[in-house]
Coordinates of C-alpha atoms (C1' of nucleotides) in Angstrom, one line a residue:
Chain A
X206 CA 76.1 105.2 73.9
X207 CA 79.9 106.3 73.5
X208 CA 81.6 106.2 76.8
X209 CA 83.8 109.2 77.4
X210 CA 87.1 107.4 77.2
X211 CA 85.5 107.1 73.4
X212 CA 85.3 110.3 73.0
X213 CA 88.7 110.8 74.5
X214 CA 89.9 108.3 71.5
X215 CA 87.9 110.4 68.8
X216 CA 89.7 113.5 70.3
X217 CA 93.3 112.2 69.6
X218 CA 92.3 110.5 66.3
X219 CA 91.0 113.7 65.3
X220 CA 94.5 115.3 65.0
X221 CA 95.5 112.4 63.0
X222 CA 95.4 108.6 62.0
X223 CA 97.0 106.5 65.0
X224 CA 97.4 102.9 66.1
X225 CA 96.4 101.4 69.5
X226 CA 99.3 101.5 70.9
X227 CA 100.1 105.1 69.6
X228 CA 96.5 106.2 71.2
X229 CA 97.9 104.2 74.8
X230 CA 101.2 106.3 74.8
X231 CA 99.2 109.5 74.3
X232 CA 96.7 109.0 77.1
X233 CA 99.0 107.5 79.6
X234 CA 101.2 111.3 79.6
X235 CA 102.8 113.4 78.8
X236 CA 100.5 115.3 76.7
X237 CA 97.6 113.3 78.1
X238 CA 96.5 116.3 81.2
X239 CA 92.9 115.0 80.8
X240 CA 92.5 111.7 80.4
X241 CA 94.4 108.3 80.7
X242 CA 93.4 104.6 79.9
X243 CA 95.4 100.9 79.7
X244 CA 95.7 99.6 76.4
X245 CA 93.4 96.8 77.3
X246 CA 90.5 99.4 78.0
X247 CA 91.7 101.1 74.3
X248 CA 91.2 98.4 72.6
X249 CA 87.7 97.3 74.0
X250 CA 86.8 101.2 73.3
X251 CA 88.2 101.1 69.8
X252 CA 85.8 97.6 68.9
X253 CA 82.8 99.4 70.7
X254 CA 83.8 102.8 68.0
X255 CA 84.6 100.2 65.5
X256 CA 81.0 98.7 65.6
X257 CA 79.3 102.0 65.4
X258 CA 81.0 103.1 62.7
X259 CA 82.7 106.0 64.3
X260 CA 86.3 104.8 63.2
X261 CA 87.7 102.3 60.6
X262 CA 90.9 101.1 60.5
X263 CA 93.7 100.8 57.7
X264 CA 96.0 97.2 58.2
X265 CA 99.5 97.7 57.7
X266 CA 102.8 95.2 58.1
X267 CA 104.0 95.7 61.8
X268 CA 105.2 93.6 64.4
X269 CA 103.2 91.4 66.8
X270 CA 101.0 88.5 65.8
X271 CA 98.0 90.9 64.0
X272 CA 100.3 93.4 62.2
X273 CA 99.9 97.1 62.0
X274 CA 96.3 98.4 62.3
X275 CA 96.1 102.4 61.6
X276 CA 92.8 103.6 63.1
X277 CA 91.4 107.3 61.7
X278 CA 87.9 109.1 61.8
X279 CA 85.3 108.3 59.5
X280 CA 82.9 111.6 58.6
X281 CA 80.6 110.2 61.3
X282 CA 82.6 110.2 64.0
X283 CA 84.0 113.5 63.6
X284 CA 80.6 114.4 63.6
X285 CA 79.5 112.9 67.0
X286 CA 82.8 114.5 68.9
X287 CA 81.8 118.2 67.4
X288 CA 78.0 117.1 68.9
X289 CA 79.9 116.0 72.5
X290 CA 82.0 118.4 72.6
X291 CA 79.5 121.4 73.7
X292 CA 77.1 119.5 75.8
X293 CA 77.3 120.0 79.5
X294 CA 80.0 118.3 81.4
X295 CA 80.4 117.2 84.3
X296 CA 81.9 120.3 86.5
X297 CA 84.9 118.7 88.7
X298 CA 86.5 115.4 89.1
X299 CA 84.8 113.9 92.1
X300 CA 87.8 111.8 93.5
X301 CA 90.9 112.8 94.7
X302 CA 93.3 110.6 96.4
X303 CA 95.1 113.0 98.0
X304 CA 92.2 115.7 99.6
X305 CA 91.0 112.6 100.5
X306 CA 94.1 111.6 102.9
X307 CA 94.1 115.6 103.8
X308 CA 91.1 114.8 105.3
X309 CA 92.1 112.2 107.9
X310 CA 95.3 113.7 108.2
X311 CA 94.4 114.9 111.5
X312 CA 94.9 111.3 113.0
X313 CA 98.4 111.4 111.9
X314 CA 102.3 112.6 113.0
X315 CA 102.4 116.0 111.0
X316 CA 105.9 115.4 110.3
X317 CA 105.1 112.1 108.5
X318 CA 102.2 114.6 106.9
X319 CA 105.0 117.0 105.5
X320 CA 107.0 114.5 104.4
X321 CA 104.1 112.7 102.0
X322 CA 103.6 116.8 101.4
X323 CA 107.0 117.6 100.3
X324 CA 107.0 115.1 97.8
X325 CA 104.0 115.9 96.7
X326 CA 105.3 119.2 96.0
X327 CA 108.5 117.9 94.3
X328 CA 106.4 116.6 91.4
X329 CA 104.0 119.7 91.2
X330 CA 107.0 121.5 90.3
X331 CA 108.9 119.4 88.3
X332 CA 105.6 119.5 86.2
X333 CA 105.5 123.1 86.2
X334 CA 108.7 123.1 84.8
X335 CA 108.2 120.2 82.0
X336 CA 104.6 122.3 81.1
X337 CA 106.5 125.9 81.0
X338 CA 108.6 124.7 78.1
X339 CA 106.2 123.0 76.3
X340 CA 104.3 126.5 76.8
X341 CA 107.2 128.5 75.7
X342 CA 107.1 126.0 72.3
X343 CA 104.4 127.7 71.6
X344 CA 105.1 131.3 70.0
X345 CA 101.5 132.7 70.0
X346 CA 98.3 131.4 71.5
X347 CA 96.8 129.1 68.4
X348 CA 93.7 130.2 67.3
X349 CA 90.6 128.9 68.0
X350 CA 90.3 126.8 64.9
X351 CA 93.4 125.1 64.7
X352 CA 93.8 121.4 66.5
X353 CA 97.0 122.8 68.2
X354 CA 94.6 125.2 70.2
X355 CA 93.0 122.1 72.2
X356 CA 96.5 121.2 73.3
X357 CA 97.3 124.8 74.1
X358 CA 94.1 125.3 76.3
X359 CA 94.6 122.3 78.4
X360 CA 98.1 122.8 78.2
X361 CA 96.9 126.2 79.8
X362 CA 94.3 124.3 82.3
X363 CA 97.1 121.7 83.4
X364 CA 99.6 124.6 84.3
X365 CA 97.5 126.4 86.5
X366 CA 96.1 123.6 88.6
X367 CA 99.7 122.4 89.0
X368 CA 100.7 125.7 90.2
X369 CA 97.2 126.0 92.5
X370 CA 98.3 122.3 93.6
X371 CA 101.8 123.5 94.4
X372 CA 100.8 126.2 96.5
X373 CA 98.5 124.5 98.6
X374 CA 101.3 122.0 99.4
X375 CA 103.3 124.8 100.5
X376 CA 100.3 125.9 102.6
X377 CA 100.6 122.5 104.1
X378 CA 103.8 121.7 105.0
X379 CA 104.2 125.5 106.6
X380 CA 100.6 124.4 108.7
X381 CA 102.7 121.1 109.9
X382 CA 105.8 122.5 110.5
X383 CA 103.7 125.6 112.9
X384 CA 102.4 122.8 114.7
X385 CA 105.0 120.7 115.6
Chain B
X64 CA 92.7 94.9 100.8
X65 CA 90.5 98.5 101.6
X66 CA 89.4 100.0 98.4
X67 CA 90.1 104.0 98.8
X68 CA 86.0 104.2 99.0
X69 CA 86.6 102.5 102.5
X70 CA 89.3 104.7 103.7
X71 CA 87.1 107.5 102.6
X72 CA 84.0 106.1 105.0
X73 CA 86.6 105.1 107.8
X74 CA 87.5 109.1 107.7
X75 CA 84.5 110.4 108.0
X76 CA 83.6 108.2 110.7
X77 CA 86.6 108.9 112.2
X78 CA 84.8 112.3 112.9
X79 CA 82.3 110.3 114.3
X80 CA 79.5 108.0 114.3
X81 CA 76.9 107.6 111.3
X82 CA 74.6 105.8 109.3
X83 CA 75.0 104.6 105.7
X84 CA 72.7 107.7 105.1
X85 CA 74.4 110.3 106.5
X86 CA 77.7 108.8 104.7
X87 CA 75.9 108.9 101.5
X88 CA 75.0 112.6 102.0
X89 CA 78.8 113.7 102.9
X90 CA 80.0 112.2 100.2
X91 CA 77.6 113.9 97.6
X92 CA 78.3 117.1 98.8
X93 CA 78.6 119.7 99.6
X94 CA 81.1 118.9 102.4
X95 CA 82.6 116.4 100.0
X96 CA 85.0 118.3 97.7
X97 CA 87.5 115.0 97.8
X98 CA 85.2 112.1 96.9
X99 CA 81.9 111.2 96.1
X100 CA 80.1 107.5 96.1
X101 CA 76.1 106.7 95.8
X102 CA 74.3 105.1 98.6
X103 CA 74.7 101.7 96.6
X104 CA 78.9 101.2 96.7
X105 CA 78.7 102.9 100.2
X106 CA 76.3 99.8 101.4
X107 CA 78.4 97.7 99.7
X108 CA 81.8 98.5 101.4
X109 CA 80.3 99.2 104.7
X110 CA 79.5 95.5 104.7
X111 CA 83.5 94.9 103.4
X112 CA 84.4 96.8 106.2
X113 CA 82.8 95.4 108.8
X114 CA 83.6 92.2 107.4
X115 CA 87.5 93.0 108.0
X116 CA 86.2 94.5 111.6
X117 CA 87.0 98.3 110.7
X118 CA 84.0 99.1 111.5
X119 CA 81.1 97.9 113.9
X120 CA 77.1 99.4 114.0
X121 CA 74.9 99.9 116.6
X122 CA 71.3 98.4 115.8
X123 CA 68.4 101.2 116.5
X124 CA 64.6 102.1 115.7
X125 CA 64.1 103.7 113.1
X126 CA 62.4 104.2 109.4
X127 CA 62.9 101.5 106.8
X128 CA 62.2 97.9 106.7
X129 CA 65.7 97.3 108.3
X130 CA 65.6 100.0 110.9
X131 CA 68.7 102.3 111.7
X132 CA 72.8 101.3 111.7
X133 CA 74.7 103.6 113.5
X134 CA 78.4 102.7 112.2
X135 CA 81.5 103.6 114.6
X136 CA 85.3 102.9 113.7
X137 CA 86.9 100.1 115.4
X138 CA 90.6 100.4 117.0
X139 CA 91.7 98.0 114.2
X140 CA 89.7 100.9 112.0
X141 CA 91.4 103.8 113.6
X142 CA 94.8 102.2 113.0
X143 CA 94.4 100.9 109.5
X144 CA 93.1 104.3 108.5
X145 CA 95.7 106.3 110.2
X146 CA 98.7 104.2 108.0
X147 CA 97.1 105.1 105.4
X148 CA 97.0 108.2 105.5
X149 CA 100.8 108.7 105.1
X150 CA 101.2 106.3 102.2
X151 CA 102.0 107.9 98.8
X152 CA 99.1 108.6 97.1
X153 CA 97.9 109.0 93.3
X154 CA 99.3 112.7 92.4
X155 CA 96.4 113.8 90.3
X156 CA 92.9 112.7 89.0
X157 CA 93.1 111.0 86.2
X158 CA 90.1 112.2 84.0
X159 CA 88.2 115.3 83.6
X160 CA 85.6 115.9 81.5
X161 CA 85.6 119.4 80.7
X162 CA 89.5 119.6 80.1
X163 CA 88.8 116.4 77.2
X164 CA 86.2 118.7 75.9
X165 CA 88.5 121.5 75.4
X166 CA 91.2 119.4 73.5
X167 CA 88.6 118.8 70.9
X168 CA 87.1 122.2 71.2
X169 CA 88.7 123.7 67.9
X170 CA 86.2 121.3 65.7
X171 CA 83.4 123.3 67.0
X172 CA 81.4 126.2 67.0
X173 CA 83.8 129.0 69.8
X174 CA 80.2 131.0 70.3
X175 CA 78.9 127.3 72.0
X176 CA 82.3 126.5 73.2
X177 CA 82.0 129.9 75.3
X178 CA 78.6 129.2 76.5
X179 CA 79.7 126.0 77.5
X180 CA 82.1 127.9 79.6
X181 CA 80.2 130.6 80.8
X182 CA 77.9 128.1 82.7
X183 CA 80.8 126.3 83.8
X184 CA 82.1 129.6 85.5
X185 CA 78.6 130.7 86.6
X186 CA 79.2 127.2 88.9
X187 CA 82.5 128.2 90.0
X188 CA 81.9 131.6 91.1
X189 CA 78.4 130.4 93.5
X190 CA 80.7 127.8 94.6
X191 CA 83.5 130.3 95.6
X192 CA 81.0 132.4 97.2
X193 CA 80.0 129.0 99.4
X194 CA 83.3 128.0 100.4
X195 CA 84.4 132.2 101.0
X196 CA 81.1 131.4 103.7
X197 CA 82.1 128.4 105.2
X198 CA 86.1 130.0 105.3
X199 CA 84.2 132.5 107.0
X200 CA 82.8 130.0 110.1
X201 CA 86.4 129.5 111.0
X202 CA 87.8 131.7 113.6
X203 CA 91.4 130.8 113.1
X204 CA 93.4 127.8 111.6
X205 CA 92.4 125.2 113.2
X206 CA 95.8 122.9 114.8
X207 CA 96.9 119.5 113.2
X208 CA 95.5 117.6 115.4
X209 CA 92.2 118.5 115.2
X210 CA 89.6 117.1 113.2
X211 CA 88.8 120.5 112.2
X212 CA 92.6 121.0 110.5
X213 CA 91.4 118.1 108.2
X214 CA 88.2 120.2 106.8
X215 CA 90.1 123.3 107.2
X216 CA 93.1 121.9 105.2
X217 CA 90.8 120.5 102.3
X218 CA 88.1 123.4 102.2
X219 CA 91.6 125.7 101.2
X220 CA 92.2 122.9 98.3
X221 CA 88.8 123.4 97.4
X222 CA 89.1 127.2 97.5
X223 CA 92.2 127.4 95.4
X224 CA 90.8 125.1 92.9
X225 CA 87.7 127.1 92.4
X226 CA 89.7 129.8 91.9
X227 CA 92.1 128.3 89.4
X228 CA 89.3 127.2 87.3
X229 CA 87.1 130.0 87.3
X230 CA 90.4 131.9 86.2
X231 CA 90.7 129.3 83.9
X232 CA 86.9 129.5 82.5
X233 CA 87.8 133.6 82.0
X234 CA 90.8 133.0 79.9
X235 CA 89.1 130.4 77.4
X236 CA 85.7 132.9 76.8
X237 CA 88.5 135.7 76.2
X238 CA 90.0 133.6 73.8
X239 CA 86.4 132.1 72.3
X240 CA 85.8 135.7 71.8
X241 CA 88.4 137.3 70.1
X242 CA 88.6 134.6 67.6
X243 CA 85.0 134.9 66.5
Chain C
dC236 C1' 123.2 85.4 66.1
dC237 C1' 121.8 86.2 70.8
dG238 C1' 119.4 88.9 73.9
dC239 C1' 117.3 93.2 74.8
dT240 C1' 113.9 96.7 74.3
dC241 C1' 110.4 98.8 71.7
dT242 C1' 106.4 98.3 68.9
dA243 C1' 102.0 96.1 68.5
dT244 C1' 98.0 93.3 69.2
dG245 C1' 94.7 91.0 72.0
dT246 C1' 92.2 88.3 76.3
dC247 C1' 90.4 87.8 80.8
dA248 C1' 89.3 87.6 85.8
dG249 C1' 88.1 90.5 89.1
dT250 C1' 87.1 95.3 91.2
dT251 C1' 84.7 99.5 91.3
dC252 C1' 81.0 102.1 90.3
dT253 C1' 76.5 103.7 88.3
dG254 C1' 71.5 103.8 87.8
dA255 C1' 67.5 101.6 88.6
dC256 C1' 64.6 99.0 91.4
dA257 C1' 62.5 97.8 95.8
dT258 C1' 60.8 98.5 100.6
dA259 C1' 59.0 101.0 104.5
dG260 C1' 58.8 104.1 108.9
dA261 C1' 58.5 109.2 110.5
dG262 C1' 56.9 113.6 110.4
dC263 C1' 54.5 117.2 108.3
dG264 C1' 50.9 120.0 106.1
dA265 C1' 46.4 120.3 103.8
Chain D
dT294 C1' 43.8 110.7 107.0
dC295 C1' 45.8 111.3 102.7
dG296 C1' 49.7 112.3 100.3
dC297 C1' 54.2 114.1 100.3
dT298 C1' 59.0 114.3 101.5
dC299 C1' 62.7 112.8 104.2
dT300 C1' 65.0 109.2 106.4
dA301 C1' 66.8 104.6 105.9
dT302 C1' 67.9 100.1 104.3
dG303 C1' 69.2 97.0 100.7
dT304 C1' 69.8 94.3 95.7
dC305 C1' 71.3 93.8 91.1
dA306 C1' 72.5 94.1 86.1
dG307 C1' 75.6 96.1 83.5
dA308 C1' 79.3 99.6 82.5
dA309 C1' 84.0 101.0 83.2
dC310 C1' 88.4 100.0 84.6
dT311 C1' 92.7 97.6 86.3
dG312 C1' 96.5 94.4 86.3
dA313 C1' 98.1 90.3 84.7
dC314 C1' 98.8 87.3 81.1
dA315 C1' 99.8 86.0 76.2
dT316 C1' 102.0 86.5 71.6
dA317 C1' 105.3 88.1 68.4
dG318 C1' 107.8 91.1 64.7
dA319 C1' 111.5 95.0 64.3
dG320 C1' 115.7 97.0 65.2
dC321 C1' 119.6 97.5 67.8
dG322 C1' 124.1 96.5 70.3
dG323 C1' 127.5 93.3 71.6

DNA sequence: CCGCTCTATGTCAGTTCTGACATAGAGCGA
DNA sequence: TCGCTCTATGTCAGAACTGACATAGAGCGG
């Protein structure tokens, strides 16, 4: 009965031993392209994976009133990720702030349209740029085997939608700007 | 204090009016490539919404032990929708199911990992074919200030992201492949 | 040594959403 | 007329998630 965001925890931890705040950082961006969570919802995960054995957790001296704890895989969690990780998923996320404001945009002023569009584009490609130097970190594609071939694959994934994203905002601010 | 499932009723119904029925089947597809809500949390905002007068219903025979609610917007509706529309919005989505899957896809097996992926193109391409269609119905662009530019504008999202991920699907069974 | 930021843990109320359950008329074909 | 599917409404328990609150050591600069 692992929730996804579980799995999403397993997937990082399989790379390597990490804390709870270590596992926030790396779902809230940059690398996380896929998946983000709050530290409060990581740490109700990591007690649900705690009680069904699918982690354990070494304590260690570190700040804050509970110290350190470094959470890693046990044999049975690995196990349940390599099961998840071929079953069917769910195709496309179903909610999307934005399409959904493209939608009703025709009650708007299309300049006040471009202008939420042009910013919109501003990010895209400020990601583009931040992604095509993490790609060009890479000096071959990873093979299939190796944990860095998971990062370069959605690495992959995350620089094509941004550029598919970018130019449908130049699609859009060149449709308002006709119309005006 | 709209949630973003309201806004998304208040646009469709800006089209105009419906019943919680009809909602529920736009927003499970097909014509909902933006959002998607069950009958359930559609019930329960419609009742938020009229509530906070965004919307009103006209009473009418019809099946079910309650009859039939024919929902309209309200000026107040029309209005609170249309600000919204130019506020900032969340840049991406936040999760994605498949892309999580592929950042732990080097633990398993690349011949499932590909099949996995050959299904999820075999999806993509029917759904390109369907949108290629319904791109198809459209004579020309419709203007801004159309409701038409608003289903125009996100059926070319759609399009394009159909497109990036089906060119996305190709390029990880290329890689599954030559690895094995 | 004071204050700042970063690391690090955790709780909790309230919101959003899902999946299952429940009810029942309308229209159609066998 | 029986049964099926479609239309149409609603409730509710529980899961998933957010945002705010709470605590406190570690390391740094002034």
């Amino acid at each position: 009965m692992t929730s996804t965001l579980g799995f999403a925890i397993l997937a990082v931890l399989a790379k390597g031993a990490r804390t709870g705040y270590d596992l926030t950082a790396a779902m809230s961006r940059p690398l996380g392209y896929f998946w983000t969570a709050r530290h409060s919802q990581i740490h109700t995960d990591l007690q649900k994976l705690l009680a069904d054995g699918l982690v354990r957790f070494e304590a260690e001296h570190g700040p804050g009133p509970q110290g350190k704890k470094v959470y890693h895989l046990t044999p049975e969690g690995r196990v349940a990720l390599r099961e998840w990780v071929t079953e069917p998923a769910r195709a496309r996320p179903e909610r999307d702030e934005l399409v959904l404001k493209t939608y009703a945009s025709w009650l708007a002023d299309p300049a006040e349209v471009a202008e939420l569009f042009r910013d919109q584009l501003a990010l895209h490609e400020e990601r583009i740029a931040e992604y095509e130097r993490q790609q060009a970190g890479f000096q071959t594609v990873p093979a299939t085997g190796e944990p860095a071939f998971g990062s370069y694959a959605t690495l992959w994934c995350g620089l094509s939608y941004e550029r598919h994203r970018a130019a449908w905002c130049r699609w859009m601010i060149e449709q308002l700007g006709a119309g005006a």
